[in-house]
């Protein structure tokens, strides 16, 4: 089993929304940032202008959720003003104004592992997080993150000598393949009597990376992002069994990777 | 060497208790070696199941100390001694090892009221005790560890049915292992044998035949009985007319196996049981208490009445019966089939049924919910390897269809065992049931009138008493106290005996539909549904050839008790009515079956309330997850009876002293159970089941027995002739 | 330009400054639960931003009445640029126009929500309009409003190197410096008018500075207990590289019970001194580039 280098980043945010793409009137949030958000942050921080393949492991915790009321402006770019539809007139264009609600996670702590495919980038990425060129945000632009720790760690698949668990109150995105291959086990709750041998968590298809696809013509291109999705379980109750093999970093933190 | 106790009264060490389990394990393996349980694991489970009792808190408690709040139930600690590494070496898979862990950890159903950390701590503490614990029988399987890889055991995990064949297979392994461990453990604790062998039935049946032949050299088993004997190894569904020797047929099918005989009604069960154990004519003439048991909600009372016939203490006999350790048990459906809800602790029942044969009689009598339980139950019994037969006088077509839908595999006997005798001749009367019509037929013969509801029965009774003398007119329904009802049942049996010549008129409700061996001259009845009608017809010319023009009059107008006000399905009632329009004069048994088939076929019932209820109930039962309900909850659901057992106020006033005496006995601590059970039986003689709709409108007083039980004194009028009459509140209110 | 960031975390004291969605006629404050599940009120970043831009005294994003009382919002006008409007420079914009994907600028000045440092105890204020109703002989109306007076904490971060630069537009460094300093002045005298009250949001305690490392480390360590600023928590993050030597601290004398501890351990000066110091650093940065 080869050893990989990863950048482990611990972040803190006070109130944050990792928006689910299909929610509008109530901007719902994922419990942890989706892969694309983390990949985007890494690229921004490093100033990359093209995609560098990387594996990401995401885990963390939050204390509570709150619904925050805000004023929402919305417009279709370049749409002319229509008084039935728009509250605001901007030159010839129209903008709608109304209220909406955003779900915010309170007191979020994240533990991210970033493993660039090109291992020579490890130092570059670590550097970018140690001395950020701009105040890092994760989620919405205004959701500033405080970086609590950046550490280059080695990650390898080891045979567990004891059962391994997540940190207290932590949840993680667990790629579905790990569950199907029984590399992780669910930890049933003592008091629940239902579905104890079923999977315990929420299944998400999270955006990971995208390719640009031209749906127009060569002359008048219409570019679309064709997202590749990652099939994961968000769960707080998993355990890795003694005797089994699993990816961990040098401080015995679990790393959730979808690689053979 | 330390001395660790498993029990306190009398003192018994863990080793001694475990030895008892092993003795019972050997018995079980000797009598039923073909049970598809992992015997190796079952033995290990017996050895390990109580080792957790070594923990200090338990030892303090069992030595007379107080229960410590920090005590963790021993079953969750015994897992510390599962030799999983050795089992791995022996080639067992992780799923198999999980099953053993879980069977031990959950051999008592106890809620997990502790945290994982508390559990770990107690598991670690066991190490000290373990060093001072010796038990030679553990041998090479002696092992201890304070924690286990999660893949083999997590304290909060459980084994569920799941949705795949593979998970179902593991689940069945678990049910057998845990269920049999429970059975063995109970038996060891109660000091009874886990199983008594069935090594006598085939001989007994042969002897029975020899006895017949002594009287009549040409005697032989009837075709039905021969058929059943030939199909011992199959699940068969057979239609056989009453009087074809169904009980013997069932026993011949059972052979030398463990078996359960289920019937819908307690009275019928009592009758069959009495017949079986009769020391003169019975099939099981000796050691009855090791061979056959009776199981329903009033077992103890029944045993008390037979006490003089037994060669052993009722207390032990009762325990053996409850623990299902007897080879033959006659019981009600609810005693067996409540496992369909898979409540926490259902496993011993299903595990027992995995090596048993179940005989189900008179299946047409079951209400939609019980029918649903039956169907789901049979599908489970088949999954675990048990066998069943349905022996019934009439078979509603819907039943085989539903069984097939639920993947139950069975053989439907190609022929029905019916006689070509004609016993009944019907006339349908297109008017509501009324005394005037009946009046014309009463000429010193024996008349039986069956109504759909107690209300109508009472009205008719009053009218008839006015016409004739009360001495000749009698009433029987469910709203009599047990004492009076028993007396009335005896009286109707005497009046209805085929040799009785005393003229009489009996007005009754469906309580006489089944199981009462009576034979009247003429039957007048409201139409309920076809099944009910044919059942009722069985109470008239029960075993005689038709020798009159008409002996059954069916009133099919304005029948009481039909939906929406009553319990009789409207559509089935209508279908039955239609079917009867073309029916006039003599009707043969095979004609009856044909009619039943048409009225109760799946096609005819589709969309009816009844059908919806059965299929809905099946879905409902299946929708429960394993262990979702607890046992008491299920018992409640199973009773699902909307009635309250109470003593009518006037009866209480008459027997105040005596009732108070019984309650005192039940209350007093330290009196042995038998005396208490006797007192309960005596007390229940003054009770009747007040239907919910009457109870809610009335008022009641309560006499407390203890925190869980009270005796209800219901404020109503009561008369030995007419039974319970609710107080009419509105009338009373006029005086205020 | 060399990458530089300004970050500071501020404590102020205010009362019931931001209401959320209400049920019935009880006005509810915006609240979250944290720590042990206690409730804390907060003032949203949008509210604070609004007050800053209202009070900065720069050319305001014009909001002028049109035809039927509709309003124009400057951010959406394609001809509005950061040259004219510091607001667009600080907080970014999103424009609607034909033929492009829409022009976009992300915020360079970023604010956190201001979260209360003391728990909310569900106190209610009782209001009537009896005085007004009596004048016209009508029945009065009653209402209730949640009320909470507490210390609040918020964080401001500015990517100094990105101010005044937007695509082709390059603003003169002097102007950049003026703008940012003006914002500092606004923050040091910030207030909020709400429901007929003027709530003072001026800093009572502030810690931060101008750094090479853009990481708002004080965001989650500044806290208050029993009217004392928890100095030890703050000392814990000063050791991050490049933080300690660039950090200053300001405190209003005798506002907190441990003023002397703050002054000794964190070398705190007065709040005005803190801001003057900060403005000098800002100026020096833009001068040197």
PDB file of N, CA and C in Angstrom, chain A residues 160-165 168 181-198 200 237-245, chain B residues 84-85 88 94-95 98 106 111-114 116 145 147-154 156-163 167 625-629:
ATOM      1  N   UNK A 160      -6.610  -1.733  11.169  1.00  0.00           N
ATOM      2  CA  UNK A 160      -6.933  -1.134  12.461  1.00  0.00           C
ATOM      3  C   UNK A 160      -6.644  -2.104  13.594  1.00  0.00           C
ATOM      4  N   UNK A 161      -5.969  -1.607  14.632  1.00  0.00           N
ATOM      5  CA  UNK A 161      -5.690  -2.459  15.780  1.00  0.00           C
ATOM      6  C   UNK A 161      -6.774  -2.347  16.839  1.00  0.00           C
ATOM      7  N   UNK A 162      -7.593  -1.294  16.712  1.00  0.00           N
ATOM      8  CA  UNK A 162      -8.749  -1.092  17.582  1.00  0.00           C
ATOM      9  C   UNK A 162      -9.845  -0.561  16.681  1.00  0.00           C
ATOM     10  N   UNK A 163     -11.083  -0.607  17.143  1.00  0.00           N
ATOM     11  CA  UNK A 163     -12.139   0.052  16.380  1.00  0.00           C
ATOM     12  C   UNK A 163     -11.811   1.533  16.274  1.00  0.00           C
ATOM     13  N   UNK A 164     -12.065   2.106  15.114  1.00  0.00           N
ATOM     14  CA  UNK A 164     -11.805   3.533  14.923  1.00  0.00           C
ATOM     15  C   UNK A 164     -13.123   4.270  14.762  1.00  0.00           C
ATOM     16  N   UNK A 165     -13.213   5.406  15.430  1.00  0.00           N
ATOM     17  CA  UNK A 165     -14.451   6.191  15.340  1.00  0.00           C
ATOM     18  C   UNK A 165     -14.125   7.609  14.901  1.00  0.00           C
ATOM     19  N   UNK A 168     -15.677  13.190  18.544  1.00  0.00           N
ATOM     20  CA  UNK A 168     -16.944  13.464  19.219  1.00  0.00           C
ATOM     21  C   UNK A 168     -17.827  14.414  18.401  1.00  0.00           C
ATOM     22  N   UNK A 181     -18.844  -2.077   0.348  1.00  0.00           N
ATOM     23  CA  UNK A 181     -17.806  -3.084   0.561  1.00  0.00           C
ATOM     24  C   UNK A 181     -17.610  -3.407   2.035  1.00  0.00           C
ATOM     25  N   UNK A 182     -18.506  -2.885   2.864  1.00  0.00           N
ATOM     26  CA  UNK A 182     -18.426  -3.107   4.314  1.00  0.00           C
ATOM     27  C   UNK A 182     -17.067  -2.715   4.884  1.00  0.00           C
ATOM     28  N   UNK A 183     -16.511  -1.622   4.367  1.00  0.00           N
ATOM     29  CA  UNK A 183     -15.274  -1.131   4.974  1.00  0.00           C
ATOM     30  C   UNK A 183     -15.595  -0.304   6.216  1.00  0.00           C
ATOM     31  N   UNK A 184     -16.818   0.225   6.255  1.00  0.00           N
ATOM     32  CA  UNK A 184     -17.256   0.905   7.474  1.00  0.00           C
ATOM     33  C   UNK A 184     -18.551   0.243   7.924  1.00  0.00           C
ATOM     34  N   UNK A 185     -18.817   0.298   9.225  1.00  0.00           N
ATOM     35  CA  UNK A 185     -20.059  -0.231   9.780  1.00  0.00           C
ATOM     36  C   UNK A 185     -20.809   0.899  10.435  1.00  0.00           C
ATOM     37  N   UNK A 186     -22.117   0.803  10.401  1.00  0.00           N
ATOM     38  CA  UNK A 186     -22.906   1.811  11.096  1.00  0.00           C
ATOM     39  C   UNK A 186     -22.970   1.478  12.571  1.00  0.00           C
ATOM     40  N   UNK A 187     -23.104   2.545  13.348  1.00  0.00           N
ATOM     41  CA  UNK A 187     -23.233   2.350  14.795  1.00  0.00           C
ATOM     42  C   UNK A 187     -24.670   2.627  15.169  1.00  0.00           C
ATOM     43  N   UNK A 188     -25.462   1.588  15.338  1.00  0.00           N
ATOM     44  CA  UNK A 188     -26.868   1.809  15.634  1.00  0.00           C
ATOM     45  C   UNK A 188     -27.050   2.508  16.970  1.00  0.00           C
ATOM     46  N   UNK A 189     -28.137   3.225  17.049  1.00  0.00           N
ATOM     47  CA  UNK A 189     -28.450   3.913  18.291  1.00  0.00           C
ATOM     48  C   UNK A 189     -29.183   2.961  19.221  1.00  0.00           C
ATOM     49  N   UNK A 190     -28.812   2.978  20.483  1.00  0.00           N
ATOM     50  CA  UNK A 190     -29.365   1.997  21.426  1.00  0.00           C
ATOM     51  C   UNK A 190     -30.875   2.091  21.536  1.00  0.00           C
ATOM     52  N   UNK A 191     -31.418   3.279  21.442  1.00  0.00           N
ATOM     53  CA  UNK A 191     -32.839   3.418  21.726  1.00  0.00           C
ATOM     54  C   UNK A 191     -33.708   3.261  20.481  1.00  0.00           C
ATOM     55  N   UNK A 192     -33.100   3.346  19.303  1.00  0.00           N
ATOM     56  CA  UNK A 192     -33.952   3.270  18.123  1.00  0.00           C
ATOM     57  C   UNK A 192     -34.237   1.817  17.816  1.00  0.00           C
ATOM     58  N   UNK A 193     -35.466   1.564  17.442  1.00  0.00           N
ATOM     59  CA  UNK A 193     -35.830   0.183  17.195  1.00  0.00           C
ATOM     60  C   UNK A 193     -36.053  -0.076  15.721  1.00  0.00           C
ATOM     61  N   UNK A 194     -35.759   0.904  14.921  1.00  0.00           N
ATOM     62  CA  UNK A 194     -36.134   0.800  13.521  1.00  0.00           C
ATOM     63  C   UNK A 194     -34.907   0.855  12.631  1.00  0.00           C
ATOM     64  N   UNK A 195     -34.899  -0.017  11.647  1.00  0.00           N
ATOM     65  CA  UNK A 195     -33.907   0.066  10.591  1.00  0.00           C
ATOM     66  C   UNK A 195     -32.489  -0.044  11.087  1.00  0.00           C
ATOM     67  N   UNK A 196     -32.300  -0.855  12.111  1.00  0.00           N
ATOM     68  CA  UNK A 196     -30.983  -0.871  12.706  1.00  0.00           C
ATOM     69  C   UNK A 196     -29.956  -1.546  11.818  1.00  0.00           C
ATOM     70  N   UNK A 197     -30.400  -2.366  10.902  1.00  0.00           N
ATOM     71  CA  UNK A 197     -29.399  -2.956  10.019  1.00  0.00           C
ATOM     72  C   UNK A 197     -29.408  -2.237   8.680  1.00  0.00           C
ATOM     73  N   UNK A 198     -30.175  -1.146   8.616  1.00  0.00           N
ATOM     74  CA  UNK A 198     -30.144  -0.352   7.408  1.00  0.00           C
ATOM     75  C   UNK A 198     -29.037   0.671   7.557  1.00  0.00           C
ATOM     76  N   UNK A 200     -27.505   4.172   8.186  1.00  0.00           N
ATOM     77  CA  UNK A 200     -27.947   5.249   9.060  1.00  0.00           C
ATOM     78  C   UNK A 200     -27.309   6.546   8.613  1.00  0.00           C
ATOM     79  N   UNK A 237     -22.684   8.289  12.603  1.00  0.00           N
ATOM     80  CA  UNK A 237     -22.592   7.071  13.414  1.00  0.00           C
ATOM     81  C   UNK A 237     -21.975   5.940  12.617  1.00  0.00           C
ATOM     82  N   UNK A 238     -20.678   6.007  12.440  1.00  0.00           N
ATOM     83  CA  UNK A 238     -19.986   4.908  11.773  1.00  0.00           C
ATOM     84  C   UNK A 238     -18.792   4.504  12.611  1.00  0.00           C
ATOM     85  N   UNK A 239     -18.313   3.315  12.297  1.00  0.00           N
ATOM     86  CA  UNK A 239     -17.175   2.792  13.035  1.00  0.00           C
ATOM     87  C   UNK A 239     -16.380   1.932  12.061  1.00  0.00           C
ATOM     88  N   UNK A 240     -15.078   1.969  12.209  1.00  0.00           N
ATOM     89  CA  UNK A 240     -14.238   1.087  11.403  1.00  0.00           C
ATOM     90  C   UNK A 240     -13.791  -0.020  12.337  1.00  0.00           C
ATOM     91  N   UNK A 241     -13.990  -1.251  11.885  1.00  0.00           N
ATOM     92  CA  UNK A 241     -13.749  -2.377  12.784  1.00  0.00           C
ATOM     93  C   UNK A 241     -12.273  -2.727  12.868  1.00  0.00           C
ATOM     94  N   UNK A 242     -11.901  -3.083  14.075  1.00  0.00           N
ATOM     95  CA  UNK A 242     -10.605  -3.709  14.297  1.00  0.00           C
ATOM     96  C   UNK A 242     -10.461  -4.856  13.283  1.00  0.00           C
ATOM     97  N   UNK A 243      -9.264  -5.116  12.843  1.00  0.00           N
ATOM     98  CA  UNK A 243      -8.945  -6.154  11.847  1.00  0.00           C
ATOM     99  C   UNK A 243      -9.172  -5.685  10.411  1.00  0.00           C
ATOM    100  N   UNK A 244      -9.928  -4.583  10.220  1.00  0.00           N
ATOM    101  CA  UNK A 244     -10.194  -4.139   8.858  1.00  0.00           C
ATOM    102  C   UNK A 244      -9.163  -3.107   8.412  1.00  0.00           C
ATOM    103  N   UNK A 245      -9.070  -2.952   7.090  1.00  0.00           N
ATOM    104  CA  UNK A 245      -8.146  -1.963   6.544  1.00  0.00           C
ATOM    105  C   UNK A 245      -8.874  -0.657   6.267  1.00  0.00           C
TER     106      UNK A 245
ATOM    107  N   UNK B  84     -14.429 -15.668  20.102  1.00  0.00           N
ATOM    108  CA  UNK B  84     -14.600 -15.385  18.677  1.00  0.00           C
ATOM    109  C   UNK B  84     -13.356 -15.732  17.848  1.00  0.00           C
ATOM    110  N   UNK B  85     -12.189 -15.591  18.475  1.00  0.00           N
ATOM    111  CA  UNK B  85     -10.974 -15.878  17.694  1.00  0.00           C
ATOM    112  C   UNK B  85     -10.928 -17.355  17.315  1.00  0.00           C
ATOM    113  N   UNK B  88     -13.305 -18.023  14.581  1.00  0.00           N
ATOM    114  CA  UNK B  88     -12.748 -17.574  13.309  1.00  0.00           C
ATOM    115  C   UNK B  88     -11.827 -18.645  12.736  1.00  0.00           C
ATOM    116  N   UNK B  94     -18.119 -13.873   9.591  1.00  0.00           N
ATOM    117  CA  UNK B  94     -18.413 -12.843  10.584  1.00  0.00           C
ATOM    118  C   UNK B  94     -19.918 -12.787  10.852  1.00  0.00           C
ATOM    119  N   UNK B  95     -20.738 -13.065   9.840  1.00  0.00           N
ATOM    120  CA  UNK B  95     -22.196 -13.032  10.055  1.00  0.00           C
ATOM    121  C   UNK B  95     -22.596 -14.116  11.058  1.00  0.00           C
ATOM    122  N   UNK B  98     -21.561 -13.076  14.490  1.00  0.00           N
ATOM    123  CA  UNK B  98     -22.482 -12.029  14.975  1.00  0.00           C
ATOM    124  C   UNK B  98     -23.714 -12.665  15.612  1.00  0.00           C
ATOM    125  N   UNK B 106     -28.701 -10.844  23.873  1.00  0.00           N
ATOM    126  CA  UNK B 106     -30.115 -10.490  23.958  1.00  0.00           C
ATOM    127  C   UNK B 106     -30.974 -11.631  24.482  1.00  0.00           C
ATOM    128  N   UNK B 111     -33.804  -3.171  27.915  1.00  0.00           N
ATOM    129  CA  UNK B 111     -33.440  -1.917  27.264  1.00  0.00           C
ATOM    130  C   UNK B 111     -32.004  -1.558  27.629  1.00  0.00           C
ATOM    131  N   UNK B 112     -31.335  -0.952  26.691  1.00  0.00           N
ATOM    132  CA  UNK B 112     -29.974  -0.518  26.963  1.00  0.00           C
ATOM    133  C   UNK B 112     -30.042   0.842  27.631  1.00  0.00           C
ATOM    134  N   UNK B 113     -29.902   0.837  28.941  1.00  0.00           N
ATOM    135  CA  UNK B 113     -30.018   2.095  29.672  1.00  0.00           C
ATOM    136  C   UNK B 113     -28.668   2.574  30.154  1.00  0.00           C
ATOM    137  N   UNK B 114     -27.630   2.241  29.402  1.00  0.00           N
ATOM    138  CA  UNK B 114     -26.287   2.624  29.830  1.00  0.00           C
ATOM    139  C   UNK B 114     -25.530   3.122  28.609  1.00  0.00           C
ATOM    140  N   UNK B 116     -22.060   3.508  26.191  1.00  0.00           N
ATOM    141  CA  UNK B 116     -21.050   2.566  25.744  1.00  0.00           C
ATOM    142  C   UNK B 116     -19.841   2.579  26.677  1.00  0.00           C
ATOM    143  N   UNK B 145     -12.478 -11.293  26.576  1.00  0.00           N
ATOM    144  CA  UNK B 145     -11.943 -10.043  26.049  1.00  0.00           C
ATOM    145  C   UNK B 145     -12.902  -8.920  26.439  1.00  0.00           C
ATOM    146  N   UNK B 147     -13.442  -6.062  24.864  1.00  0.00           N
ATOM    147  CA  UNK B 147     -14.122  -5.405  23.744  1.00  0.00           C
ATOM    148  C   UNK B 147     -13.867  -6.209  22.480  1.00  0.00           C
ATOM    149  N   UNK B 148     -14.664  -5.953  21.460  1.00  0.00           N
ATOM    150  CA  UNK B 148     -14.586  -6.771  20.254  1.00  0.00           C
ATOM    151  C   UNK B 148     -14.564  -5.901  19.015  1.00  0.00           C
ATOM    152  N   UNK B 149     -13.992  -6.429  17.937  1.00  0.00           N
ATOM    153  CA  UNK B 149     -14.069  -5.694  16.680  1.00  0.00           C
ATOM    154  C   UNK B 149     -15.533  -5.420  16.336  1.00  0.00           C
ATOM    155  N   UNK B 150     -15.800  -4.209  15.881  1.00  0.00           N
ATOM    156  CA  UNK B 150     -17.186  -3.813  15.605  1.00  0.00           C
ATOM    157  C   UNK B 150     -17.867  -4.758  14.617  1.00  0.00           C
ATOM    158  N   UNK B 151     -17.087  -5.378  13.741  1.00  0.00           N
ATOM    159  CA  UNK B 151     -17.712  -6.234  12.730  1.00  0.00           C
ATOM    160  C   UNK B 151     -18.373  -7.462  13.353  1.00  0.00           C
ATOM    161  N   UNK B 152     -17.886  -7.863  14.523  1.00  0.00           N
ATOM    162  CA  UNK B 152     -18.473  -9.029  15.178  1.00  0.00           C
ATOM    163  C   UNK B 152     -19.546  -8.639  16.186  1.00  0.00           C
ATOM    164  N   UNK B 153     -19.282  -7.568  16.889  1.00  0.00           N
ATOM    165  CA  UNK B 153     -20.257  -7.208  17.919  1.00  0.00           C
ATOM    166  C   UNK B 153     -20.203  -5.728  18.260  1.00  0.00           C
ATOM    167  N   UNK B 154     -21.375  -5.106  18.221  1.00  0.00           N
ATOM    168  CA  UNK B 154     -21.529  -3.776  18.809  1.00  0.00           C
ATOM    169  C   UNK B 154     -22.684  -3.903  19.783  1.00  0.00           C
ATOM    170  N   UNK B 156     -25.000  -2.047  20.681  1.00  0.00           N
ATOM    171  CA  UNK B 156     -26.316  -1.522  20.294  1.00  0.00           C
ATOM    172  C   UNK B 156     -26.879  -2.193  19.039  1.00  0.00           C
ATOM    173  N   UNK B 157     -26.082  -3.067  18.426  1.00  0.00           N
ATOM    174  CA  UNK B 157     -26.540  -3.661  17.165  1.00  0.00           C
ATOM    175  C   UNK B 157     -27.606  -4.731  17.413  1.00  0.00           C
ATOM    176  N   UNK B 158     -28.367  -5.022  16.366  1.00  0.00           N
ATOM    177  CA  UNK B 158     -29.313  -6.127  16.433  1.00  0.00           C
ATOM    178  C   UNK B 158     -29.357  -6.785  15.069  1.00  0.00           C
ATOM    179  N   UNK B 159     -29.927  -7.985  15.025  1.00  0.00           N
ATOM    180  CA  UNK B 159     -30.047  -8.669  13.742  1.00  0.00           C
ATOM    181  C   UNK B 159     -31.487  -8.572  13.262  1.00  0.00           C
ATOM    182  N   UNK B 160     -31.643  -8.002  12.085  1.00  0.00           N
ATOM    183  CA  UNK B 160     -32.983  -7.786  11.537  1.00  0.00           C
ATOM    184  C   UNK B 160     -33.238  -8.721  10.355  1.00  0.00           C
ATOM    185  N   UNK B 161     -34.514  -8.753   9.969  1.00  0.00           N
ATOM    186  CA  UNK B 161     -34.860  -9.572   8.812  1.00  0.00           C
ATOM    187  C   UNK B 161     -34.199  -9.060   7.544  1.00  0.00           C
ATOM    188  N   UNK B 162     -34.200  -7.730   7.419  1.00  0.00           N
ATOM    189  CA  UNK B 162     -33.618  -7.154   6.215  1.00  0.00           C
ATOM    190  C   UNK B 162     -34.473  -7.433   4.998  1.00  0.00           C
ATOM    191  N   UNK B 163     -33.955  -7.089   3.843  1.00  0.00           N
ATOM    192  CA  UNK B 163     -34.774  -7.192   2.645  1.00  0.00           C
ATOM    193  C   UNK B 163     -34.241  -8.219   1.651  1.00  0.00           C
ATOM    194  N   UNK B 167     -29.996 -11.853   4.183  1.00  0.00           N
ATOM    195  CA  UNK B 167     -30.213 -11.322   5.530  1.00  0.00           C
ATOM    196  C   UNK B 167     -31.319 -12.102   6.238  1.00  0.00           C
ATOM    197  N   UNK B 625     -41.400  -3.260  11.892  1.00  0.00           N
ATOM    198  CA  UNK B 625     -40.038  -3.752  11.883  1.00  0.00           C
ATOM    199  C   UNK B 625     -39.870  -4.726  13.025  1.00  0.00           C
ATOM    200  N   UNK B 626     -38.903  -5.610  12.866  1.00  0.00           N
ATOM    201  CA  UNK B 626     -38.611  -6.557  13.934  1.00  0.00           C
ATOM    202  C   UNK B 626     -38.317  -5.800  15.225  1.00  0.00           C
ATOM    203  N   UNK B 627     -38.780  -6.317  16.320  1.00  0.00           N
ATOM    204  CA  UNK B 627     -38.541  -5.784  17.678  1.00  0.00           C
ATOM    205  C   UNK B 627     -39.162  -4.401  17.905  1.00  0.00           C
ATOM    206  N   UNK B 628     -39.958  -3.935  16.952  1.00  0.00           N
ATOM    207  CA  UNK B 628     -40.482  -2.577  17.115  1.00  0.00           C
ATOM    208  C   UNK B 628     -41.441  -2.499  18.297  1.00  0.00           C
ATOM    209  N   UNK B 629     -42.217  -3.557  18.490  1.00  0.00           N
ATOM    210  CA  UNK B 629     -43.214  -3.540  19.562  1.00  0.00           C
ATOM    211  C   UNK B 629     -42.699  -4.356  20.739  1.00  0.00           C
TER     212      UNK B 629
END
